[in-house]
Coordinates of C-alpha atoms and ligand atoms in Angstrom, one line a residue:
Chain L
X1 CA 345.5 49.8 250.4
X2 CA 342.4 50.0 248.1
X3 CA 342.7 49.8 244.4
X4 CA 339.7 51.0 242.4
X5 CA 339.2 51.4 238.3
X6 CA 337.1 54.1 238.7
X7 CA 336.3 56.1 242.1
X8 CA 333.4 58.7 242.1
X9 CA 333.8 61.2 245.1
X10 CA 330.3 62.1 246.0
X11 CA 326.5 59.5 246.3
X12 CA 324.4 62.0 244.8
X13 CA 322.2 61.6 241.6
X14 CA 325.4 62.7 239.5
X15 CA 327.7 60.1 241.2
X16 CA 325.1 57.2 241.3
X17 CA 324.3 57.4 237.5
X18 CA 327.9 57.6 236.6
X19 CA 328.7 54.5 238.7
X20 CA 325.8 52.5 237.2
X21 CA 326.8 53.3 233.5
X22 CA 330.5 52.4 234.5
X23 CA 329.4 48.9 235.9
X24 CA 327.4 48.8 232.4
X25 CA 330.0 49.9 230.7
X26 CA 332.1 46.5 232.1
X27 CA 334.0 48.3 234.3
X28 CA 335.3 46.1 237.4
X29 CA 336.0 47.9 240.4
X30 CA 333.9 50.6 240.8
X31 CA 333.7 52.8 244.1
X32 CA 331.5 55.3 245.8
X33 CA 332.9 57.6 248.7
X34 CA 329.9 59.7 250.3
X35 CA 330.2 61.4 253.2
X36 CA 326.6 60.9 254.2
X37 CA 325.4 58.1 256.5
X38 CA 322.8 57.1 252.8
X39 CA 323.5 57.7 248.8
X40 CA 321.6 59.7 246.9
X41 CA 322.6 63.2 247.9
X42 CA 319.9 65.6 247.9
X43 CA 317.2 63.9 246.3
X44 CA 316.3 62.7 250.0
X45 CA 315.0 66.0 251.0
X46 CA 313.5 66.9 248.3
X47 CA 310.2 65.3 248.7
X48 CA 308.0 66.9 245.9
X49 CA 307.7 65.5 242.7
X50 CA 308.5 67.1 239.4
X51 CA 311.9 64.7 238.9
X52 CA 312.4 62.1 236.1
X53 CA 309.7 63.4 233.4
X54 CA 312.6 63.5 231.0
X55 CA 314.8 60.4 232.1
X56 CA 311.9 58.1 232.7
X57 CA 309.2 59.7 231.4
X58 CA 307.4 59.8 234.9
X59 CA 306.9 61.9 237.2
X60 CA 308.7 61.1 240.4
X61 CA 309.5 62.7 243.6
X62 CA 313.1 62.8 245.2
X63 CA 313.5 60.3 247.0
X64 CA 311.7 57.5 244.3
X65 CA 314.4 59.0 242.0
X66 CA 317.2 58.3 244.1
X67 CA 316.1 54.8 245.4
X68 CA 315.5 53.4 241.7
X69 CA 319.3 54.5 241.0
X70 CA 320.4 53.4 244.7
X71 CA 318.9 50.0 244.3
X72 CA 320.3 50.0 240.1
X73 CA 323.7 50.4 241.8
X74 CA 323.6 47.7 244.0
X75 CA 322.0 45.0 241.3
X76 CA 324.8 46.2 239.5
X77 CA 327.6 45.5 242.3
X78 CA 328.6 49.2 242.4
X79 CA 330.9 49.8 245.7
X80 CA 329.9 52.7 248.2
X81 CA 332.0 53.6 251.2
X82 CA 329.3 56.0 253.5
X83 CA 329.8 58.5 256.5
X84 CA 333.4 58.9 254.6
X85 CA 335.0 62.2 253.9
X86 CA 337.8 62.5 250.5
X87 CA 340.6 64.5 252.6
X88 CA 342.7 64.6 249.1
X89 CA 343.8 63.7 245.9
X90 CA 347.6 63.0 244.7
X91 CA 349.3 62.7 241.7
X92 CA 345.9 62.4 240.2
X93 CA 345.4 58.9 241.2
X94 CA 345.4 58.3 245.0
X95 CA 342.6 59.2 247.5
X96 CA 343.0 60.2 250.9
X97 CA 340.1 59.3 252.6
X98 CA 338.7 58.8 256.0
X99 CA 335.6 57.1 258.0
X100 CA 335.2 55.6 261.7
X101 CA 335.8 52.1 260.5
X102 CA 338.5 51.7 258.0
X103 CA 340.9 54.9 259.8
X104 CA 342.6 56.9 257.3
X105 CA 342.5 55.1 253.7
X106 CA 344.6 55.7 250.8
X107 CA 342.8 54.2 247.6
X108 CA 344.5 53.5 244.3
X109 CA 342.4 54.2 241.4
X110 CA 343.0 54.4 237.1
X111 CA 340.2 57.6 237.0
X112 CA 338.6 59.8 239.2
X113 CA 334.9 61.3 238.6
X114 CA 334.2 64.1 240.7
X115 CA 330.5 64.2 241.8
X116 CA 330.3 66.5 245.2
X117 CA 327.4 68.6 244.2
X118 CA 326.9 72.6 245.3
X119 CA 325.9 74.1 248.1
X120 CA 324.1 77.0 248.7
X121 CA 325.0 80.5 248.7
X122 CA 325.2 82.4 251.8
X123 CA 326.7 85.6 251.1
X124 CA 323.8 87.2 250.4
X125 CA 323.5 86.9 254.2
X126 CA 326.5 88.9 255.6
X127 CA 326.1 91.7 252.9
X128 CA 322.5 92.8 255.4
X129 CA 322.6 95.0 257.4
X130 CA 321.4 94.4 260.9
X131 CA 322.2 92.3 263.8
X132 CA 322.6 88.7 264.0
X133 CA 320.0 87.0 265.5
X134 CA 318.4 82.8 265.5
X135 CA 316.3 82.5 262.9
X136 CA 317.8 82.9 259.7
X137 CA 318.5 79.8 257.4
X138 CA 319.6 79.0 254.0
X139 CA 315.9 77.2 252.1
X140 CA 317.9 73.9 251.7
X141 CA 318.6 73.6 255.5
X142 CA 315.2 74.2 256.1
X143 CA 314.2 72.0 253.8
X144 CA 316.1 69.1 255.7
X145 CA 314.9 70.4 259.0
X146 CA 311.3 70.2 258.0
X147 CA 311.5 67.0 255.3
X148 CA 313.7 64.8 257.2
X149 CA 314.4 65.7 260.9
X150 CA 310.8 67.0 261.7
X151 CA 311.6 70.8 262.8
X152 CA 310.0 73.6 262.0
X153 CA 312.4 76.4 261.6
X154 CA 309.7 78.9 262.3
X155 CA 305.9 80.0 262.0
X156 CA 306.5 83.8 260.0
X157 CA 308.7 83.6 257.4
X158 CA 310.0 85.8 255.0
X159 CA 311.8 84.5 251.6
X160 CA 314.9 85.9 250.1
X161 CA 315.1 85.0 246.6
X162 CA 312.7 83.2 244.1
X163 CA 315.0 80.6 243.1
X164 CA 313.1 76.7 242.9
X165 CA 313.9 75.7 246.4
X166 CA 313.0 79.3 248.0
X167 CA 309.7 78.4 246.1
X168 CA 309.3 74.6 246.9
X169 CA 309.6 75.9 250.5
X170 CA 307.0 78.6 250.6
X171 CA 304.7 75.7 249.4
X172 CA 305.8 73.4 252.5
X173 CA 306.0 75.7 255.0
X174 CA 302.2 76.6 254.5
X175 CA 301.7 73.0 254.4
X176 CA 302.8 72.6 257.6
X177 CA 301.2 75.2 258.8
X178 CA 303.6 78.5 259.0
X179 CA 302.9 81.9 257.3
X180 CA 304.8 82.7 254.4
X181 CA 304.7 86.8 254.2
X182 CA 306.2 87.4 251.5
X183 CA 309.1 85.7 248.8
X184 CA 311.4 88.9 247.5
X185 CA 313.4 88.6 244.4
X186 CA 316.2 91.5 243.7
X187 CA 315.6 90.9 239.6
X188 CA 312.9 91.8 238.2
X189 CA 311.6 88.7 237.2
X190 CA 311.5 84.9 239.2
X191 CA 314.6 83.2 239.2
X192 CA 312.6 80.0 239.5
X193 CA 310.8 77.7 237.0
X194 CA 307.5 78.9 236.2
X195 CA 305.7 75.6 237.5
X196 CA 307.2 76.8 240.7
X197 CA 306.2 80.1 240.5
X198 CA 302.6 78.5 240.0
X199 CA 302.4 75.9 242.4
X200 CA 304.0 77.0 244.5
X201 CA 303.4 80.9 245.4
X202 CA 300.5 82.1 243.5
X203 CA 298.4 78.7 244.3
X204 CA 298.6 79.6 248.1
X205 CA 298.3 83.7 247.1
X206 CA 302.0 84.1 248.5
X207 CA 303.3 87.5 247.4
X208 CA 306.1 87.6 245.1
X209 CA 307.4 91.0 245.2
X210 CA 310.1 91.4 242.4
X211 CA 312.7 93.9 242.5
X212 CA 313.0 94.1 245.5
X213 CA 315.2 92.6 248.4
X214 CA 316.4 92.5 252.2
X215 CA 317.8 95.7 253.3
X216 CA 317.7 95.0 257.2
X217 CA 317.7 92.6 259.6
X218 CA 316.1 93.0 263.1
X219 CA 315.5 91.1 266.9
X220 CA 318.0 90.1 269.3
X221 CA 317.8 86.8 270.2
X222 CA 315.4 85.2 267.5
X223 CA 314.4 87.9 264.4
X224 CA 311.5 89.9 264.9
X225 CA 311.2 91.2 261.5
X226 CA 313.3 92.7 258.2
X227 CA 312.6 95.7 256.1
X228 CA 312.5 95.1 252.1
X229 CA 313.2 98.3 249.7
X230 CA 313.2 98.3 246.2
X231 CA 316.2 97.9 244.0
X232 CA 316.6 100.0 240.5
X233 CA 318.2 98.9 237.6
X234 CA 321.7 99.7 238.8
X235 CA 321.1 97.5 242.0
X236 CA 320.7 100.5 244.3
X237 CA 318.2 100.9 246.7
X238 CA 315.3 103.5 246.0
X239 CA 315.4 105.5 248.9
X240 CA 312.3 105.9 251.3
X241 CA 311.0 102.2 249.4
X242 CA 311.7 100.6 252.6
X243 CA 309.0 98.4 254.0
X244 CA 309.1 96.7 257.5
X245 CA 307.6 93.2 257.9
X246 CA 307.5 91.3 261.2
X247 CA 308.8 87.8 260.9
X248 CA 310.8 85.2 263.5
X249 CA 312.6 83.2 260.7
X250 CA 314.1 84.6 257.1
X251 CA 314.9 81.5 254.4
X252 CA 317.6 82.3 252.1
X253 CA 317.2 81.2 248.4
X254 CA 320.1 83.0 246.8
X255 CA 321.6 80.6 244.7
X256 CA 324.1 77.5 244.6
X257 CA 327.9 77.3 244.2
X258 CA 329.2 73.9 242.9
X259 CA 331.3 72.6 245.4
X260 CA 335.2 72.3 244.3
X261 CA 337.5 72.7 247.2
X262 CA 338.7 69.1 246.0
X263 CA 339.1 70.1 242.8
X264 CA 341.1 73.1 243.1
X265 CA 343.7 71.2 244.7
X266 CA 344.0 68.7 241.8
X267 CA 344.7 71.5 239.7
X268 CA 342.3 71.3 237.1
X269 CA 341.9 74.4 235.5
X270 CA 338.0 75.9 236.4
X271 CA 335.8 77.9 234.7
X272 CA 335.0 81.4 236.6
X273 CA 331.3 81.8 235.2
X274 CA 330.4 78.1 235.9
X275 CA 332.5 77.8 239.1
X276 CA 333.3 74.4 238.0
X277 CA 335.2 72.6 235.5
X278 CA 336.3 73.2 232.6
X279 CA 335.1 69.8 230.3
X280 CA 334.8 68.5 227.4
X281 CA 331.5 66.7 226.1
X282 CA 332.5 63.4 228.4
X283 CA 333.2 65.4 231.3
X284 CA 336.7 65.0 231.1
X285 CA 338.5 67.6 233.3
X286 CA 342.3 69.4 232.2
X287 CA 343.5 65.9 234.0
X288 CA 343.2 63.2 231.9
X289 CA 342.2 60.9 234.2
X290 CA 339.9 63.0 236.2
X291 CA 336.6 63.6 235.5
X292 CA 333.3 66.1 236.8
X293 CA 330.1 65.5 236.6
X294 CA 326.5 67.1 238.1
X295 CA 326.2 70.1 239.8
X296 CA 329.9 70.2 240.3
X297 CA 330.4 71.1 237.1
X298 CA 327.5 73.7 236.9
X299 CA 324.4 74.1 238.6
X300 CA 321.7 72.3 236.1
X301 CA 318.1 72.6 236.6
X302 CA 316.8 69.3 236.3
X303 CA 318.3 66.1 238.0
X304 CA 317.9 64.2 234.6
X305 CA 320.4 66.6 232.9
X306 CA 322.3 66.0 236.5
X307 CA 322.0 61.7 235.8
X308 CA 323.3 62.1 231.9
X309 CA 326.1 63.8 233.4
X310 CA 327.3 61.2 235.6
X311 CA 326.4 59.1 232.6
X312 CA 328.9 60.6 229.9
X313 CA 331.5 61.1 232.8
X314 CA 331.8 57.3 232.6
X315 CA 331.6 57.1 229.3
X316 CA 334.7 59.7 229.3
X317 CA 336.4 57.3 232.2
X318 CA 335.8 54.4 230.0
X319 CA 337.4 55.5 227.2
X320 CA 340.5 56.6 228.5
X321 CA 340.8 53.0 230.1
X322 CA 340.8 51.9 226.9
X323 CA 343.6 54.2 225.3
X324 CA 341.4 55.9 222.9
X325 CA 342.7 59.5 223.4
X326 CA 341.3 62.3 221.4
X327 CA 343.4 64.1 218.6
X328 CA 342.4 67.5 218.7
X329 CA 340.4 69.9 220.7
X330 CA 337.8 72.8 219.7
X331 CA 337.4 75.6 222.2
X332 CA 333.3 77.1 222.4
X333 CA 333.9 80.9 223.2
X334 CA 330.8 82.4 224.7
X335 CA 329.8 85.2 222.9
X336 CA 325.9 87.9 223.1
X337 CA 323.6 86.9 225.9
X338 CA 325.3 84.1 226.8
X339 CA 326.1 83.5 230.5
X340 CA 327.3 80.1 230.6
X341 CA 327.7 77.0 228.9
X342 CA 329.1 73.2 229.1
X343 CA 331.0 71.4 227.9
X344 CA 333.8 74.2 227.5
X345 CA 335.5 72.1 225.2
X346 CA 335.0 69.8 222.3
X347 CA 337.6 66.9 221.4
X348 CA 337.7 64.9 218.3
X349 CA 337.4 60.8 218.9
X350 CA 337.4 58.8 215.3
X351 CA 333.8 57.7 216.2
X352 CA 331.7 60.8 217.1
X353 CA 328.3 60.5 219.0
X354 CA 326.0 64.2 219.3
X355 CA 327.3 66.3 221.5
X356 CA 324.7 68.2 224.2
X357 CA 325.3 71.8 225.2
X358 CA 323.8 72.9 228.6
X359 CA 323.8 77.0 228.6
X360 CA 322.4 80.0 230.2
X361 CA 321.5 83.3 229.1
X362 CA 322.0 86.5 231.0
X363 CA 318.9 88.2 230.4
X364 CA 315.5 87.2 229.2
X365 CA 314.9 87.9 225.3
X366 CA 312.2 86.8 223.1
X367 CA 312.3 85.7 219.3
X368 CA 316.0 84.7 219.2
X369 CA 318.0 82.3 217.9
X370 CA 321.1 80.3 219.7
X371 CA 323.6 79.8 217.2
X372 CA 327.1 78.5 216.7
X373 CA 329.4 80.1 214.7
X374 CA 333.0 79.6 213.1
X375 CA 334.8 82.3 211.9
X376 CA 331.6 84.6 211.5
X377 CA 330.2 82.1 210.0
X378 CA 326.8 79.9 211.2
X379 CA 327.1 76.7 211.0
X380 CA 324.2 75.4 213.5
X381 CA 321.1 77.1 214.7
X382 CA 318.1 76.6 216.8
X383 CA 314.8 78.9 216.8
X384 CA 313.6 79.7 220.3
X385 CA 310.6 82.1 221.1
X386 CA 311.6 82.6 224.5
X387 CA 314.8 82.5 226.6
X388 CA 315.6 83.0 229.9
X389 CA 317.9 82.7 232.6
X390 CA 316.1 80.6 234.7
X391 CA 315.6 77.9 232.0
X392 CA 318.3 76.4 230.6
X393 CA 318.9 76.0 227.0
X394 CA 320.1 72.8 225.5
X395 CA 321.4 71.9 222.1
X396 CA 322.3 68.9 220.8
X397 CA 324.8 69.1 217.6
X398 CA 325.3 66.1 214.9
X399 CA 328.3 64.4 213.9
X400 CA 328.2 66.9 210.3
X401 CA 328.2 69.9 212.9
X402 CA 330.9 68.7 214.7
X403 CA 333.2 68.4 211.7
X404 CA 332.5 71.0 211.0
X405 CA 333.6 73.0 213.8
X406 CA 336.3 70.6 213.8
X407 CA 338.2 72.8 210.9
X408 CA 338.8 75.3 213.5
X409 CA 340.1 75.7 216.8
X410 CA 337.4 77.7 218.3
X411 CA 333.5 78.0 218.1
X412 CA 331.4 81.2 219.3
X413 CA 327.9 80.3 220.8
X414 CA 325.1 83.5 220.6
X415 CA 322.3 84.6 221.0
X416 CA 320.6 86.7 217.9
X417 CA 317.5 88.4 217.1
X418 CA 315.3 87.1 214.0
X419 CA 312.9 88.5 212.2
X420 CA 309.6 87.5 210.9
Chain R
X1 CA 275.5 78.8 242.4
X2 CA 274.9 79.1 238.6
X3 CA 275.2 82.7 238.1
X4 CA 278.8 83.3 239.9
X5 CA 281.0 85.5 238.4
X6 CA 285.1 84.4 238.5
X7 CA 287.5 86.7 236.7
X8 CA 291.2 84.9 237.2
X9 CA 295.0 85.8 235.7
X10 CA 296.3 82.5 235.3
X11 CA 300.1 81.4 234.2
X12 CA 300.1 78.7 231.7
X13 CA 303.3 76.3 233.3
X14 CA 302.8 73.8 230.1
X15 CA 305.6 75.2 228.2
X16 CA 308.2 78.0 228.9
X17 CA 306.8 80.7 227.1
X18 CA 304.6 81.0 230.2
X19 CA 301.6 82.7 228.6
X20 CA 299.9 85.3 231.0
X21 CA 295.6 83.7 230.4
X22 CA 292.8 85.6 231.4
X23 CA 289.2 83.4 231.8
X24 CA 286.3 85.1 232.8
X25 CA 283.5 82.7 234.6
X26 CA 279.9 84.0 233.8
X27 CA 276.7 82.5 234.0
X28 CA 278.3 78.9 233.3
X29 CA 280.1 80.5 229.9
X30 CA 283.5 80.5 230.2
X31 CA 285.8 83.3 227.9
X32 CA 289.9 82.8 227.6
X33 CA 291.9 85.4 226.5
X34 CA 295.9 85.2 226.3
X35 CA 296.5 81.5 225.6
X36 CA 298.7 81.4 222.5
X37 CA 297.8 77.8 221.7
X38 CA 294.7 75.4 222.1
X39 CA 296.8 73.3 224.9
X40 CA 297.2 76.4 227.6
X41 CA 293.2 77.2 227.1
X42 CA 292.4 73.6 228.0
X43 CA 294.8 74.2 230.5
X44 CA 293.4 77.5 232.2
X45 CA 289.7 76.0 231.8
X46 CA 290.6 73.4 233.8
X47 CA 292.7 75.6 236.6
X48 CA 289.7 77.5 236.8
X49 CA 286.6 74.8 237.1
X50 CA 289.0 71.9 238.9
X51 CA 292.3 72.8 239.2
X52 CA 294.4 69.6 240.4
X53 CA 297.7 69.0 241.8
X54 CA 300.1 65.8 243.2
X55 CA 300.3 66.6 247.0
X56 CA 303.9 65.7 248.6
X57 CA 303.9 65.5 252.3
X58 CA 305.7 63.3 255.4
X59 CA 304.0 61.0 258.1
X60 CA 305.4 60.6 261.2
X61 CA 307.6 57.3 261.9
X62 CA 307.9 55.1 265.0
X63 CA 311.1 52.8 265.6
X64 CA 312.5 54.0 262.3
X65 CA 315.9 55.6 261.4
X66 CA 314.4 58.9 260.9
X67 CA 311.5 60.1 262.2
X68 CA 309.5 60.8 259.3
X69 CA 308.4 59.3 256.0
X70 CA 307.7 60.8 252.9
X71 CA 304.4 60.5 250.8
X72 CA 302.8 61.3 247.9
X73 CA 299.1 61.0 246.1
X74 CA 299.1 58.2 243.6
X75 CA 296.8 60.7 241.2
X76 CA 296.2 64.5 241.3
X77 CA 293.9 65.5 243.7
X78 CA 291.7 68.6 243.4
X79 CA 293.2 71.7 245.0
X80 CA 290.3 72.4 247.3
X81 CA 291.3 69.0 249.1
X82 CA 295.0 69.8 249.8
X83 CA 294.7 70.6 253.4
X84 CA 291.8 68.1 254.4
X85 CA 294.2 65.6 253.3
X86 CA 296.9 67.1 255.0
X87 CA 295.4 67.2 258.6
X88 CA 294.4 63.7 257.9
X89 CA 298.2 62.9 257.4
X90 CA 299.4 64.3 259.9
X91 CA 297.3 62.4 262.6
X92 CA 298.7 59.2 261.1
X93 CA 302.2 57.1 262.7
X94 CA 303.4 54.3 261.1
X95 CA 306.0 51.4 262.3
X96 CA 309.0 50.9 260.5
X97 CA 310.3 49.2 258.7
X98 CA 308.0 50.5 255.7
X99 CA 309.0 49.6 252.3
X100 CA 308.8 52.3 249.0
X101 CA 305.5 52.0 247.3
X102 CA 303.7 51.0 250.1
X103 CA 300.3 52.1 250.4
X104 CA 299.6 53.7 253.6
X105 CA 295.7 55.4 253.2
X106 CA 293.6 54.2 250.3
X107 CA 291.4 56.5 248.6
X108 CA 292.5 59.6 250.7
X109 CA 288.7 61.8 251.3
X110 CA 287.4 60.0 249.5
X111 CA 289.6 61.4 246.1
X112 CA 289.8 57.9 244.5
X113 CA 293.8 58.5 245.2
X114 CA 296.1 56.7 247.2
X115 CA 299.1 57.6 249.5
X116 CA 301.8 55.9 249.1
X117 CA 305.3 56.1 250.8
X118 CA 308.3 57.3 248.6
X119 CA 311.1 56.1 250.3
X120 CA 311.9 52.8 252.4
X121 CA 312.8 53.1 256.1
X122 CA 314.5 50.5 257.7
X123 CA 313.8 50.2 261.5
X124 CA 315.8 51.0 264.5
X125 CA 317.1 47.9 266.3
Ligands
LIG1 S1 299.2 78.8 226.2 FE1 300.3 77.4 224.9 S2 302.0 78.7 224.1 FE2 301.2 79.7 225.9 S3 302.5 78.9 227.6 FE3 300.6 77.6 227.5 S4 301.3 75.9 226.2 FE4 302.8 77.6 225.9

């Protein structure tokens, strides 16, 4: 039998920074299960740069990002358990686990900090028509293919979806030689950051043909093409748009699910437009004890949110170690144009630090302002010329905000108009 | 040379308001139109005389747990030069074990950048 203080489920850039703040933090035993044979989750694959400007102020690529953390861990004398798999939690404080060297573990632990990630959507896939043939791949499994195990998934590729890895991959499949035909996006706009959009398809004249997506899926053995039709504003297709283009491989790009099997059976309560936990600002989940952090919680679009994450989560765990339990709790009610946000929840400590809110919109708008409001009333707002949902928003609120909302027991967050 | 004529949409990516930039390239005089600050017109000048960007790419890898190893460019290099550098890259192999950071082409065509490796791979046996 194991016994652990803390034990983070999950090696990725989310998991890794909440084990090194913990170790800061003083905490003794602290453990890592990843089911990977390495840590550092995704990061590995992801071999373009673009990662830490906000965290350290440089410009890294994946892998540097994960190995400065990876080797901060181990200075640190952060445990990690690899190539294991978290079968279950009970009664909130023992782990099931299981790898070819130590059998099937039960480990012992004060807090949990959940840290598994996402994973990619697929069901765009089964909702095409059209047979069922090699050659179709989500963009992150390409991405490992190509990156890591030196395959190439194919030589005429078509794109489904604009979001950042659909993009980084158009750029690395014409690096490494293959045609990219076209990338088609359903909305009418990119889902993907604009440097992408940049960099990656218009510096290597890659069509991006917006409103538009898959509508059929052709070849036998390997895919010998799709057609592509344009969707209105309902989401129909505009009949007799239909396009055919030959291609032997079609990368899917449609978006990322944080990953909560585990979760669910913990019973924490989730949130059905994240797909993740419900938190509060130190990623403490409906269980006291338990904790979420990363893309887990929602899908961010920067690792250095994804770090400051697993950074607070500790925080969070730390406290609770310590008996300092929060007296009251503010719910933040989304209300216009506002798709998503975290934490979910506010509580109320003695000592108060600024609280970061991570939201989304649900359509693009310009000249707006995001505001909080109690009761009707504003009592925090933040001027932004442009928002969309590709870029998320965040906020960061004062102690004098906070006590503010603390008079309450629920918030609204929105988006308005200004003028001038 | 002189007297080429270059008319090019550009996408400022410096903040996210994403301002759509038209520069016009005539007889050495160039016009910007669309920039809504002094930053993105510095910006789409230099996209259109010498645009720049970090290249990312993997080497092949003998004796090491994985078969490839990932790169970068120490500095931008100019755009034009993306795929000379490539096919020099992918003509190289190194051994492993190769540690992060080390350098593994100096001066790639002769850019006055580096590549370096990103990641450490430990060797097979
Ligand atoms: S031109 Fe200025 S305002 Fe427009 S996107 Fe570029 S940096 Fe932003």
């Amino acid at each position: 039998m194991y016994k652990a203080n803390v034990v983070i489920i999950g090696g990725g850039p989310a998991g890794l920074g909440a084990a090194c703040k913990a170790k800061e933090l003083g905490i003794e035993k602290v453990l890592i299960l990843e089911r990977d044979r390495e840590l550092g989750g995704i990061l590995f694959q992801c071999i373009h740069n673009g990662f830490g400007l906000q965290y350290f102020n440089e410009d890294l690529t994946g892998p540097e990002y994960a190995t400065r953390f990876i080797q901060k861990a181990q200075k640190l004398g952060v445990e990690s358990k690899l190539n294991t798999i978290v079968l279950e939690i009970n009664n909130n404080k023992k782990i099931l686990a299981v790898n070819s060297s130590d059998g099937l573990m039960e480990i012992n632990t004060e807090t949990i900090i959940l840290a598994m990630g996402c994973r990619e959507r697929t069901r765009g896939a089964i909702n095409i028509p059209g047979t069922r043939p090699a050659g179709i791949f989500t963009a992150g499994t390409a991405q490992r293919l190509i990156n890591m195990e030196n395959l190439l998934p194919g030589k005429s590729v078509v794109i489904l979806g604009s979001g950042d890895i659909g993009l980084i991959m158009a750029r690395r499949l014409t690096w490494v030689g293959a045609k990219v035909k076209a990338i088609v996006e359903m909305l009418p706009y990119p889902s993907g950051l604009t440097r992408n959009v940049v960099q990656c398809a218009e510096d290597y004249d890659i069509p991006l043909i917006l409103s538009h997506t898959v509508t059929n899926i052709y070849g036998k053995k390997r895919l010998t093409g799709v057609t592509i039709g344009k969707v209105d504003e309902e989401g129909n297709i505009v009949r007799k748009s239909e396009k055919y283009i030959p291609c032997d491989t079609l990368l899917l790009s449609v978006g990322l699910i944080p990953e909560n099997e585990l979760s669910k059976n913990t019973g924490i309560k989730l949130d059905a437009d994240t797909n993740g936990p419900f938190v509060n600002q130190y990623m403490q989940t409906t269980i006291p004890n338990i904790f979420a952090c990363g893309n887990v919680t929602q899908v961010y679009d920067l690792v250095d949110y994804v770090t400051e994450a697993g950074e607070l989560a500790a925080e969070g765990a730390h406290l609770y170690m310590k008996g300092l339990t929060n007296s009251k709790t503010v719910l933040i009610k989304k209300g216009r144009n506002i798709r998503q946000i975290v934490p979910q929840r506010i509580s109320l400590y003695e000592r108060q630090k600024p609280i970061r809110f991570y939201l989304r919109v649900q359509y693009p708008e310009e000249k707006v302002k995001v505001g909080i409001y109690k009761e009707g009333k504003e009592i925090f707002s933040k001027k932004q010329l442009i928002v969309r949902p590709s870029e998320m928003i965040v906020l960061e609120i004062s102690d004098e905000v906070i006590r503010k909302a603390s008079e309450t027991n629920e918030v609204t967050v929105k988006i308005n108009g200004y003028r001038n | 040379m002189g007297i080429e004529t270059k008319n090019k949409a550009i996408t400022c990516i410096l903040c996210p308001l994403g301002c759509k930039i038209d520069v016009l390239k005539k007889k050495g005089t160039i016009i910007v139109k669309g920039a809504k600050c002094a930053k993105g017109k510095d910006y789409a000048i230099k996209e259109i005389t010498n645009p720049v960007r970090v290249l990312t790419a993997t080497i092949r890898v003998r004796n090491g747990i994985l078969p490839l190893l990932p790169v970068k460019t120490t500095l931008s290099i100019p755009k034009k030069q993306v795929f000379t550098c490539l096919k020099k890259l992918y003509q190289l192999e190194v051994k492993a074990p190769v540690k992060m950071g080390t350098v593994i082409v100096k001066s790639i065509a002769n850019t006055n950048s580096d590549i370096i490796s990103t990641r450490g791979i430990d060797s097979k046996h």
